[in-house]
Amino acid sequence: MRILIAAAAAVLLASCQADRPAPPATETAKFAPILDAPDAVDIHSYAKPLEARVTHLSLDLAVNFETKRIGGTATLDIEASPGAKEIILDDKGLEIESVTDEAGQPLPFKVGAVDENLGAPLTIAMGDKRKIIISYKSAPDAGALQWLTPEQTAGKTLPFLLSQGQSIENRSWIPTQDSPGIRQSWDAHIAVPVELTAVMSAPKWDEADPTPPPPNMRSFGFRMEHPVAPYLIAIAVGDLAFKDLGPRTGVWAEPITLEKAAAELADTEKMVDAAEALYGPYKWGRYDMLVLPPSFPFGGMENPTLTFLTPTFIAGDKSLVSLVAHELAHSWSGNLATNATWADFWLNEGMTTYAERRIVEAIYGPKVAAQQVALGLDAMNKAIEENGGLTGADTRLHIDLKGRHPDSGLTDIAYEKGAAFLRTIETIVGRDRFDQWLKGWFSRHEFQPVTTSIFLADIRENLIKGDKSLEQKLMLDQWVYQPGIPSNIAKADPQAFAAVDAAVAAFKGGKLPGAAAWNGWTTDERLRFLTKIDKKQPADRLAALDAAFSLSRAGNNELRFAFLTLAVANRFDPAVPALEEFLTMQGRRKFVRPLITSLAEDREWGRPIAVRVYSKARAGYHPVTTRDLDKLGLLPQGK
Ligand code: BES
Ligand code: ZN
């Protein structure tokens, strides 16, 4: 099969050279072979990439805010084994008008049975054609897209559209093979209302739009020449302005948010330099960021060349910018070397969380990084508790997602156990040796899918190199395939939070931290305090904390969230108005899901609050957030 694919690839490369420059051959040729390994088979896609796979995607689309649809054509370049007569794509609710070959001849197609999570297979009888054109529209309830009314934006005057593709939602607006192992280069022309700006996760492309827009629309071009995992294709359309931050960094935001965002992001160029010093050249050209309206469901999303960010990280003092270090680190772990399937999500997120803290250390110093490592280990232990304890199947790094949505693997196990694993290896082999290996890992696997078994083979070949005693010390297989925490884990620096931990003990004995102490603490130190004190607190203690440090309305959203979590757990009525405001002013899933879930589970006190808040806030949340919250049954018919 490998030989067939290679031969087909050579023919295809030759045939498509005429109309556009192909991506560098090294980038395409390297990645097909691994997809035939058993652990590279993606159970969350209908595609059969060994028979036929998409290599390039060309979108020519218009955005319609009235109908809440994106529509137009997708032209797919296909690489296939010589006998292949059909190709299977992923489709979630697309309205397909036609499928043709390049000459406009119709090709038969069929949409199969719909699975709630995966959508449906779209099978196209392509015969011997290797370029197909699909005319289609997304559905108004496409899972990747959020259509905001002007009131739901920061500026309040114009509508906004944003997409979130990871993990399996891009099939709701792009007809392609939506599997992280099937890398595709892509380009797009996007027509939008003249008063709006479109941005995407690719460099700007000046080539004229093949379908010139009508006078009330204008068109934007983008072209990603590297093959990327399709979940990394992203779009946003709105009232957007741009500000430079450095020679290759900048920020997009609604005009009203731009200055604050730029001030918060002032260290970004330094972060890119620090990341390059650790992990090798930044391969994507520019590193820009887009600060979205508050309903964006994630903290950040590593869309190549254009990280998407929640505005809730803006604290006014840069105290939450490790988020940027995280998304930037994905430019190596995730975007260069990409998990082939969602079972190996830890390779994306664990490596990134590890690298994030190395970037933070380079810019903000070892003490800050050591504290973030310690907070991370706390989060790991909490995630183990929440996932069945030390023997829970979902506490493994390589997880079994059979019959489940990939997002059920979106826990701090992938992030924090993954990061702890890499930090353990670093501690055992020494920083220099580990850094050299990790940098080599990215360059050996750049623009390729990776799996846990590839990771193990690479580390054995390039780091352990037959050293039996080192092999034993590392406990690699136990780390990735077994639940719980291996005994060799590198512990947190016990001194990382010495002063705060003393204050936690004093609080247990009835003493509030002094104003001077609290004011001298960093955000991480305050967070440590709020997450380490007993979960059960009497109302007068919460009232005292809130009176002293204004936590329920803190401008720092992580602190506010930590306090509101305590408030809900203790039925602390005075914080309810602040809680309601917090849950309606932003839609970050990490904040709203646990708070609303805890409220809903507290039948007597919390549930009525949950019902009231959710009925008000739901319209402002992204589908990935409402998908879970609807299951709580708070509103009639879920909505
Ligand atoms: N790639 C993730 C976000 C994601 C993961 C979206 C899985 C959909 C499915 C992103 O890099 C991320 O991890 N974001 C975190 C922030 C980070 C600092 C831990 C978030 O959004 O909270
Ligand atoms: Zn991440």
XYZ file of C-alpha atoms and ligand atoms in Angstrom:
662
model
C 0.000 0.000 0.000
C 2.788 2.427 0.842
C 4.310 1.958 -2.579
C 0.977 2.501 -4.291
C 0.416 5.713 -2.367
C 3.890 6.970 -3.096
C 3.384 6.298 -6.790
C 0.010 7.995 -6.782
C 1.506 10.934 -4.929
C 4.200 11.344 -7.548
C 1.618 11.371 -10.352
C -0.557 13.796 -8.458
C 2.274 16.138 -7.639
C 3.231 16.244 -11.282
C -0.339 16.872 -12.417
C -1.147 19.693 -10.027
C 2.007 21.668 -10.580
C 0.353 23.385 -13.505
C -2.212 25.383 -11.540
C -0.512 26.083 -8.228
C 2.838 25.526 -6.593
C 2.699 22.288 -4.615
C 3.833 22.345 -1.003
C 7.483 21.394 -0.584
C 7.765 17.694 -1.479
C 9.412 16.814 1.836
C 6.294 17.958 3.658
C 3.806 15.874 1.679
C 5.864 12.786 0.986
C 6.730 12.075 4.601
C 3.330 11.811 6.195
C 1.278 9.244 4.324
C 3.027 6.048 5.477
C 2.264 6.192 9.176
C -1.484 6.167 8.606
C -1.420 2.405 8.079
C -0.226 1.740 11.649
C -3.069 0.302 13.754
C -2.885 3.075 16.361
C -3.045 5.751 13.661
C -6.551 4.738 12.578
C -8.904 7.583 13.508
C -12.220 6.255 14.834
C -13.680 9.776 14.717
C -13.571 10.124 10.950
C -15.272 8.211 8.135
C -12.308 8.786 5.808
C -10.293 5.874 4.444
C -7.058 7.738 3.756
C -5.138 4.689 2.573
C -7.556 4.441 -0.348
C -8.111 8.100 -1.135
C -7.210 11.224 0.735
C -7.482 14.967 0.368
C -4.134 16.736 -0.067
C -5.310 20.268 -0.817
C -8.514 22.140 -0.156
C -9.575 25.310 -1.927
C -12.548 27.224 -0.511
C -14.523 29.887 -2.324
C -17.174 30.990 0.140
C -19.521 33.781 1.113
C -20.645 34.511 4.663
C -24.331 35.275 5.143
C -25.256 36.737 8.541
C -28.985 36.793 7.727
C -29.273 33.082 7.045
C -26.379 32.104 9.363
C -24.796 30.115 6.595
C -21.438 29.932 4.882
C -21.790 28.738 1.312
C -19.948 28.336 -1.970
C -17.554 25.739 -3.303
C -14.834 23.498 -1.942
C -12.389 22.131 -4.502
C -10.477 19.088 -3.294
C -7.238 17.654 -4.668
C -7.114 13.948 -4.023
C -4.323 11.442 -3.783
C -5.493 7.865 -4.225
C -4.329 4.359 -4.858
C -4.608 3.758 -8.636
C -7.744 1.612 -8.483
C -9.651 3.852 -6.088
C -13.043 4.902 -7.435
C -14.526 6.690 -4.449
C -13.527 8.999 -1.654
C -15.196 9.322 1.751
C -15.407 12.726 3.437
C -16.822 13.812 6.801
C -20.058 15.779 6.787
C -22.044 17.217 9.651
C -25.271 18.774 8.460
C -23.902 20.280 5.248
C -26.404 21.051 2.511
C -24.742 19.658 -0.575
C -26.048 21.107 -3.833
C -23.775 19.295 -6.258
C -20.507 17.455 -6.686
C -18.721 17.706 -10.018
C -15.356 17.110 -11.614
C -13.220 19.976 -12.837
C -15.082 20.113 -16.132
C -18.434 20.518 -14.351
C -19.572 16.935 -14.949
C -21.740 15.743 -12.040
C -20.306 13.007 -9.814
C -22.710 10.767 -7.882
C -22.581 11.139 -4.109
C -24.346 9.731 -1.082
C -24.718 10.903 2.514
C -24.815 7.940 4.920
C -26.455 7.460 8.318
C -25.905 10.243 10.840
C -24.066 9.607 14.103
C -24.741 12.177 16.817
C -21.046 12.832 17.437
C -19.425 12.098 14.109
C -21.974 13.318 11.590
C -22.254 11.279 8.404
C -19.972 9.853 5.721
C -20.156 11.686 2.407
C -19.172 9.170 -0.250
C -18.325 10.513 -3.682
C -17.999 8.283 -6.740
C -15.055 10.093 -8.275
C -14.087 7.388 -10.767
C -10.630 8.224 -12.069
C -10.994 11.949 -11.285
C -8.592 13.365 -8.709
C -10.030 16.857 -8.382
C -13.628 17.385 -7.278
C -15.782 20.435 -6.677
C -18.476 20.466 -4.007
C -21.130 23.206 -3.958
C -22.636 23.465 -0.511
C -23.848 25.495 2.455
C -23.316 25.021 6.168
C -26.429 24.611 8.332
C -27.527 27.487 10.589
C -26.719 25.301 13.618
C -23.249 24.224 12.402
C -21.337 23.039 15.459
C -18.096 24.842 14.629
C -19.656 28.227 14.066
C -20.925 30.842 16.428
C -22.954 33.723 15.012
C -23.025 36.654 17.403
C -25.524 39.473 17.299
C -24.073 42.986 17.695
C -25.163 42.980 21.383
C -23.042 39.889 21.996
C -19.833 41.614 20.875
C -17.652 43.999 22.851
C -18.375 46.868 20.423
C -22.158 46.232 20.253
C -22.603 47.636 16.740
C -21.813 44.891 14.202
C -22.338 41.112 14.111
C -19.504 38.620 14.505
C -18.768 35.093 13.302
C -16.174 32.780 14.784
C -15.255 29.150 14.256
C -13.818 26.501 16.576
C -12.852 23.354 14.715
C -11.064 21.209 17.267
C -11.716 18.437 17.614
C -14.345 17.231 15.126
C -16.500 20.249 14.342
C -14.970 21.617 11.138
C -16.965 19.028 9.177
C -19.989 21.225 9.944
C -18.730 23.915 7.554
C -15.995 22.340 5.413
C -16.607 19.178 3.365
C -13.289 17.385 3.732
C -11.653 14.496 5.570
C -11.775 15.873 9.093
C -9.076 13.766 10.698
C -5.927 15.156 12.325
C -3.702 12.634 10.540
C -4.854 13.739 7.080
C -2.896 16.928 6.602
C -3.995 19.284 3.875
C -2.646 22.503 2.469
C -5.465 24.942 1.760
C -6.515 28.301 0.406
C -9.665 30.344 0.654
C -11.525 33.314 -0.732
C -14.119 34.593 1.696
C -16.716 37.222 0.791
C -18.184 39.172 3.721
C -20.335 42.304 4.151
C -18.213 45.375 3.276
C -18.183 46.795 6.797
C -16.605 43.610 8.204
C -13.136 42.044 8.068
C -12.392 38.336 7.626
C -9.325 36.693 9.152
C -8.223 33.065 8.905
C -5.493 30.761 10.213
C -3.230 31.305 7.198
C -1.168 34.053 5.586
C -3.018 36.614 3.484
C -3.197 35.760 -0.211
C -3.467 38.454 -2.815
C -4.706 36.316 -5.688
C -7.976 37.680 -7.097
C -11.221 36.018 -6.023
C -12.447 33.668 -8.794
C -16.026 34.787 -7.939
C -15.828 38.563 -7.511
C -18.204 39.656 -4.734
C -21.251 41.910 -5.280
C -20.863 45.635 -4.369
C -22.092 45.226 -0.778
C -19.523 42.507 -0.090
C -15.746 42.353 -0.140
C -13.462 39.412 -0.416
C -10.410 38.259 1.556
C -7.857 35.689 0.375
C -5.775 33.262 2.487
C -3.328 30.525 1.635
C -1.682 27.945 3.888
C 1.092 26.297 1.930
C 2.053 23.827 4.655
C -0.086 20.734 5.073
C -2.045 21.121 8.326
C -4.509 19.031 10.274
C -7.977 20.184 9.163
C -9.133 21.051 12.698
C -6.685 23.952 12.446
C -8.604 25.760 9.705
C -10.335 28.690 11.378
C -12.232 31.820 10.465
C -13.495 34.936 12.206
C -15.480 37.787 10.692
C -16.303 41.016 12.469
C -15.400 44.598 13.161
C -11.676 43.953 13.509
C -8.618 46.147 13.812
C -4.946 45.202 13.914
C -1.975 46.408 15.918
C 1.655 45.403 15.473
C 3.441 44.064 18.530
C 6.811 43.249 16.980
C 8.451 42.332 13.684
C 6.429 39.147 13.261
C 3.765 39.421 15.955
C 0.552 41.396 16.151
C -2.971 41.391 17.483
C -6.446 41.578 15.934
C -9.401 42.598 18.071
C -12.576 44.618 18.024
C -11.460 48.272 18.029
C -12.787 48.823 21.547
C -10.618 45.965 22.900
C -7.504 46.520 20.790
C -5.386 48.768 23.037
C -5.964 46.763 26.199
C -5.272 43.549 24.321
C -2.048 44.909 22.823
C -0.787 46.055 26.233
C -1.478 42.653 27.760
C 0.287 40.915 24.855
C 3.373 43.121 24.843
C 5.722 40.188 25.631
C 4.644 38.053 22.677
C 7.598 38.714 20.380
C 9.970 37.781 23.232
C 8.016 34.581 23.719
C 8.446 33.601 20.071
C 12.192 34.207 20.372
C 12.354 32.141 23.571
C 10.380 29.302 21.996
C 12.661 29.262 18.967
C 15.740 29.122 21.173
C 14.281 26.018 22.807
C 12.584 24.200 19.942
C 14.013 25.435 16.661
C 12.811 27.841 13.981
C 9.200 29.058 14.051
C 7.910 27.668 10.753
C 4.673 29.537 10.219
C 5.825 33.029 9.254
C 3.824 35.436 11.419
C 2.496 34.805 14.909
C -0.606 36.951 15.255
C -3.400 36.643 17.778
C -7.099 37.372 17.598
C -8.836 38.463 20.782
C -12.437 37.386 20.409
C -15.693 38.564 21.919
C -16.297 37.135 25.412
C -18.387 34.185 24.217
C -15.341 32.382 22.786
C -15.596 28.947 24.432
C -11.903 28.312 25.065
C -9.032 30.105 26.713
C -7.101 29.870 23.517
C -6.922 27.924 20.289
C -3.656 27.440 18.442
C -4.884 28.184 14.921
C -1.693 28.455 12.842
C -0.421 32.019 12.252
C -3.439 33.301 14.236
C -4.003 32.098 17.781
C -7.585 32.685 18.931
C -7.856 34.046 22.494
C -10.601 34.683 25.001
C -10.706 38.295 26.204
C -11.022 36.925 29.763
C -7.231 36.544 29.952
C -6.880 40.339 29.985
C -6.195 41.138 33.637
C -4.349 44.420 33.166
C -1.085 43.090 34.611
C -0.082 40.297 32.161
C -0.654 37.791 34.949
C -2.539 35.336 32.728
C -0.328 35.402 29.626
C 0.993 31.871 30.158
C -2.062 31.204 27.976
C -0.169 32.815 25.082
C 2.955 30.782 25.864
C 0.715 27.729 25.667
C -0.876 28.510 22.315
C 2.493 29.574 20.915
C 4.085 26.290 22.041
C 1.465 24.476 19.947
C 3.241 25.912 16.903
C 5.635 23.006 17.544
C 3.658 20.452 19.587
C 0.323 20.049 17.842
C 0.782 22.058 14.692
C 4.149 20.693 13.474
C 3.908 17.257 15.111
C 0.196 16.488 15.422
C -1.667 13.733 17.260
C -2.759 11.302 14.531
C -5.903 10.491 16.493
C -7.655 11.984 19.533
C -6.586 8.972 21.622
C -3.135 10.582 21.615
C -4.345 14.086 22.488
C -1.769 14.077 25.309
C 0.968 14.389 22.671
C -0.553 17.733 21.669
C -1.495 19.085 25.079
C 0.960 17.450 27.481
C 3.958 18.475 25.391
C 2.507 21.935 24.963
C 1.880 22.390 28.682
C 5.456 21.305 29.382
C 6.835 23.679 26.713
C 4.549 26.504 27.889
C 6.273 26.456 31.297
C 9.708 26.435 29.713
C 8.773 29.558 27.750
C 7.356 31.142 30.920
C 10.590 30.293 32.726
C 12.675 31.916 29.978
C 10.687 35.157 30.145
C 9.393 35.441 33.727
C 12.004 33.403 35.608
C 12.283 30.050 37.401
C 10.172 30.989 40.424
C 7.097 31.800 38.342
C 7.584 28.623 36.308
C 8.045 26.469 39.433
C 4.786 27.828 40.808
C 2.944 27.025 37.590
C 4.403 23.519 37.684
C 3.093 23.149 41.251
C -0.380 24.410 40.295
C -0.277 21.982 37.370
C 0.466 19.038 39.655
C -2.448 20.079 41.897
C -4.680 20.107 38.810
C -3.362 16.686 37.777
C -4.235 15.190 41.163
C -7.701 16.705 41.015
C -8.187 15.265 37.514
C -7.158 11.820 38.743
C -9.751 12.030 41.514
C -12.411 13.107 39.025
C -11.556 10.301 36.608
C -11.912 7.261 38.825
C -8.805 7.572 41.000
C -5.443 5.896 40.500
C -6.945 2.944 38.641
C -9.387 4.936 36.467
C -9.060 3.993 32.779
C -9.220 7.635 31.737
C -6.182 8.488 33.828
C -4.038 6.876 31.121
C -2.288 9.159 28.654
C -3.158 7.010 25.637
C -6.903 6.672 26.116
C -9.683 4.556 24.668
C -12.341 6.776 23.093
C -14.417 4.037 21.480
C -18.047 5.155 21.238
C -17.265 8.531 22.783
C -16.764 12.084 21.613
C -13.066 13.083 21.534
C -13.821 15.876 23.995
C -14.308 13.282 26.725
C -10.507 13.088 26.639
C -10.246 16.813 27.211
C -9.169 16.587 30.851
C -6.163 17.698 32.843
C -4.818 14.156 32.508
C -3.715 14.940 28.945
C -2.393 18.362 29.948
C -0.926 17.844 33.370
C -0.062 14.168 33.582
C 1.423 14.640 30.109
C 3.492 17.616 31.248
C 4.518 15.815 34.448
C 5.716 12.858 32.364
C 7.976 15.043 30.232
C 9.263 16.932 33.256
C 10.062 13.584 34.866
C 12.115 12.555 31.845
C 13.846 15.940 31.899
C 14.712 15.515 35.571
C 16.106 12.022 35.056
C 18.212 12.622 31.925
C 19.129 16.241 32.623
C 17.845 19.381 30.985
C 20.401 19.722 28.199
C 19.963 16.210 26.957
C 16.202 16.387 27.158
C 16.016 19.741 25.388
C 18.126 18.406 22.570
C 15.903 15.377 22.209
C 12.682 17.400 22.229
C 13.964 19.854 19.646
C 14.987 16.859 17.515
C 11.526 15.309 17.970
C 9.889 18.373 16.430
C 12.228 18.450 13.477
C 12.014 14.692 12.834
C 8.203 14.839 12.860
C 7.477 18.263 11.479
C 4.297 18.406 9.388
C 3.532 14.817 10.329
C 1.009 12.953 12.455
C 2.428 11.231 15.540
C 1.222 8.499 17.888
C 2.201 7.268 21.326
C 4.050 4.344 19.752
C 6.000 6.694 17.481
C 6.842 8.761 20.564
C 8.134 5.679 22.409
C 10.145 4.462 19.423
C 11.675 7.902 18.896
C 12.652 8.387 22.515
C 14.211 4.913 22.619
C 16.148 5.491 19.447
C 17.304 9.031 20.090
C 17.476 9.476 23.847
C 17.780 6.106 25.588
C 19.935 4.545 22.865
C 20.061 1.114 24.478
C 20.957 2.314 28.000
C 19.167 -0.385 30.014
C 19.377 1.315 33.357
C 17.988 4.550 31.929
C 15.190 2.592 30.254
C 14.257 1.157 33.654
C 14.379 4.471 35.430
C 12.062 6.183 32.949
C 9.099 3.736 33.223
C 7.894 4.933 29.824
C 5.273 2.279 29.104
C 3.754 2.636 32.531
C 3.463 6.399 32.048
C 1.633 6.215 28.750
C -0.387 3.003 28.913
C -1.219 2.548 32.613
C -3.594 4.500 34.830
C -2.427 6.519 37.824
C 0.956 8.039 38.530
C 4.254 6.161 38.265
C 6.519 6.277 41.306
C 9.308 8.172 39.538
C 7.247 11.371 39.045
C 9.266 14.572 39.471
C 7.712 16.343 42.452
C 6.864 20.020 42.711
C 9.398 22.274 44.411
C 8.121 22.170 48.022
C 9.278 25.759 48.484
C 7.373 27.053 45.454
C 4.511 28.374 47.577
C 6.043 28.333 51.061
C 4.597 31.694 52.155
C 1.152 31.009 50.742
C 0.958 27.560 52.245
C 1.718 29.082 55.641
C -1.168 31.505 55.094
C -3.437 28.578 54.179
C -2.569 26.936 57.509
C -3.171 30.201 59.383
C -6.549 30.594 57.665
C -7.529 27.152 58.940
C -6.812 28.514 62.409
C -9.084 31.493 61.782
C -6.651 34.131 60.517
C -7.245 36.001 57.261
C -4.167 36.834 55.160
C -3.065 40.404 55.864
C -3.643 43.043 53.215
C 0.104 43.563 52.799
C 0.702 39.857 52.255
C -2.193 39.504 49.801
C -1.207 42.611 47.871
C 2.332 41.299 47.583
C 1.192 37.980 46.140
C 1.096 37.206 42.434
C -2.035 35.862 40.770
C -0.635 32.326 40.958
C -0.046 32.731 44.696
C -3.560 34.007 45.244
C -4.904 31.120 43.176
C -2.932 28.670 45.255
C -4.497 30.154 48.378
C -8.049 29.970 47.047
C -7.681 26.415 45.769
C -5.860 25.082 48.853
C -8.147 26.320 51.624
C -10.860 23.874 52.688
C -13.676 23.500 50.171
C -16.231 23.870 52.964
C -16.229 27.389 54.371
C -18.798 29.107 56.593
C -20.507 32.170 55.143
C -18.773 34.628 57.480
C -15.331 33.501 56.313
C -16.276 33.858 52.664
C -17.776 37.238 53.441
C -14.550 38.293 55.170
C -12.428 37.162 52.228
C -14.674 38.918 49.746
C -14.774 42.107 51.823
C -10.988 42.154 52.150
C -9.998 41.308 48.577
C -13.092 41.977 46.382
C -12.967 38.495 44.951
C -16.507 37.984 43.670
C -16.016 40.881 41.268
C -12.267 40.547 40.760
C -11.011 41.994 37.478
C -8.812 38.922 37.226
C -11.178 36.249 35.907
C -9.192 33.254 37.189
C -9.385 34.650 40.730
C -13.025 35.487 40.318
C -13.731 31.964 39.092
C -11.827 30.409 42.010
C -13.836 32.457 44.504
C -17.191 31.841 42.811
C -16.429 28.112 42.867
C -16.125 28.328 46.654
C -19.261 30.445 46.801
C -21.342 27.853 44.929
C -19.945 24.958 46.977
C -21.032 26.786 50.153
C -24.354 28.240 49.023
C -22.995 31.708 49.668
C -25.964 33.915 48.752
C -24.228 37.296 48.774
C -22.108 36.253 45.767
C -25.089 35.220 43.608
C -25.482 38.560 41.768
C -21.751 38.554 40.924
C -22.026 34.919 39.884
C -24.934 35.671 37.557
C -23.037 38.528 36.023
C -19.923 36.385 35.504
C -21.931 33.639 33.800
C -23.650 36.030 31.414
C -20.766 38.337 30.504
C -18.503 35.576 29.097
C -18.859 32.045 27.723
C -15.509 30.392 28.397
C -16.390 26.741 28.866
C -13.773 26.174 31.554
C -15.533 28.800 33.695
C -19.203 28.340 32.875
C -19.445 24.553 32.699
C -18.257 23.693 36.229
C -20.173 26.549 37.845
C -23.473 25.826 36.112
C -23.025 22.072 36.621
C -22.414 22.479 40.366
C -25.404 24.783 40.636
C -27.599 22.310 38.754
C -26.497 19.418 40.950
C -27.476 21.308 44.098
C -31.201 20.625 43.675
C -32.573 22.916 46.352
C -30.367 25.955 46.421
C -28.431 25.909 43.157
C -30.797 24.565 40.539
C -33.197 27.526 40.453
C -30.179 29.819 40.022
C -28.843 27.579 37.250
C -32.194 27.665 35.437
C -32.427 31.443 35.704
C -28.854 32.059 34.566
C -28.817 29.509 31.783
C -32.033 30.754 30.217
C -30.495 34.226 30.062
C -26.943 33.220 29.115
C -27.440 30.320 26.714
C -27.883 32.465 23.611
C -24.423 33.918 24.191
C -22.639 30.561 24.539
C -20.885 28.682 21.725
C -22.401 25.319 20.615
C -19.496 23.396 22.199
C -20.521 24.857 25.537
C -24.293 24.413 25.152
C -23.818 20.844 23.861
C -22.815 19.766 27.375
C -24.903 22.161 29.421
C -28.134 21.287 27.579
C -27.735 17.762 28.979
C -28.370 19.104 32.476
C -32.027 19.493 31.467
C -32.324 22.984 32.904
C -34.591 24.360 30.196
C -37.640 22.923 28.416
C -36.416 20.942 25.343
C -32.865 21.531 26.474
C -32.779 25.084 25.149
N -6.176 23.228 21.722
C -6.664 23.624 22.992
C -8.149 23.886 23.018
C -9.025 22.697 22.639
C -8.696 21.398 22.982
C -10.191 22.924 21.950
C -9.520 20.326 22.601
C -11.024 21.858 21.576
C -10.682 20.566 21.897
C -5.935 24.872 23.517
O -4.591 24.892 23.188
C -5.996 24.846 25.010
O -5.473 23.920 25.584
N -6.610 25.846 25.608
C -6.737 25.965 27.051
C -5.775 26.974 27.602
C -4.502 26.413 28.109
C -3.666 27.501 28.761
C -4.627 25.239 29.029
C -8.116 26.505 27.345
O -8.831 26.865 26.421
O -8.487 26.559 28.519
Zn -3.493 23.426 24.215
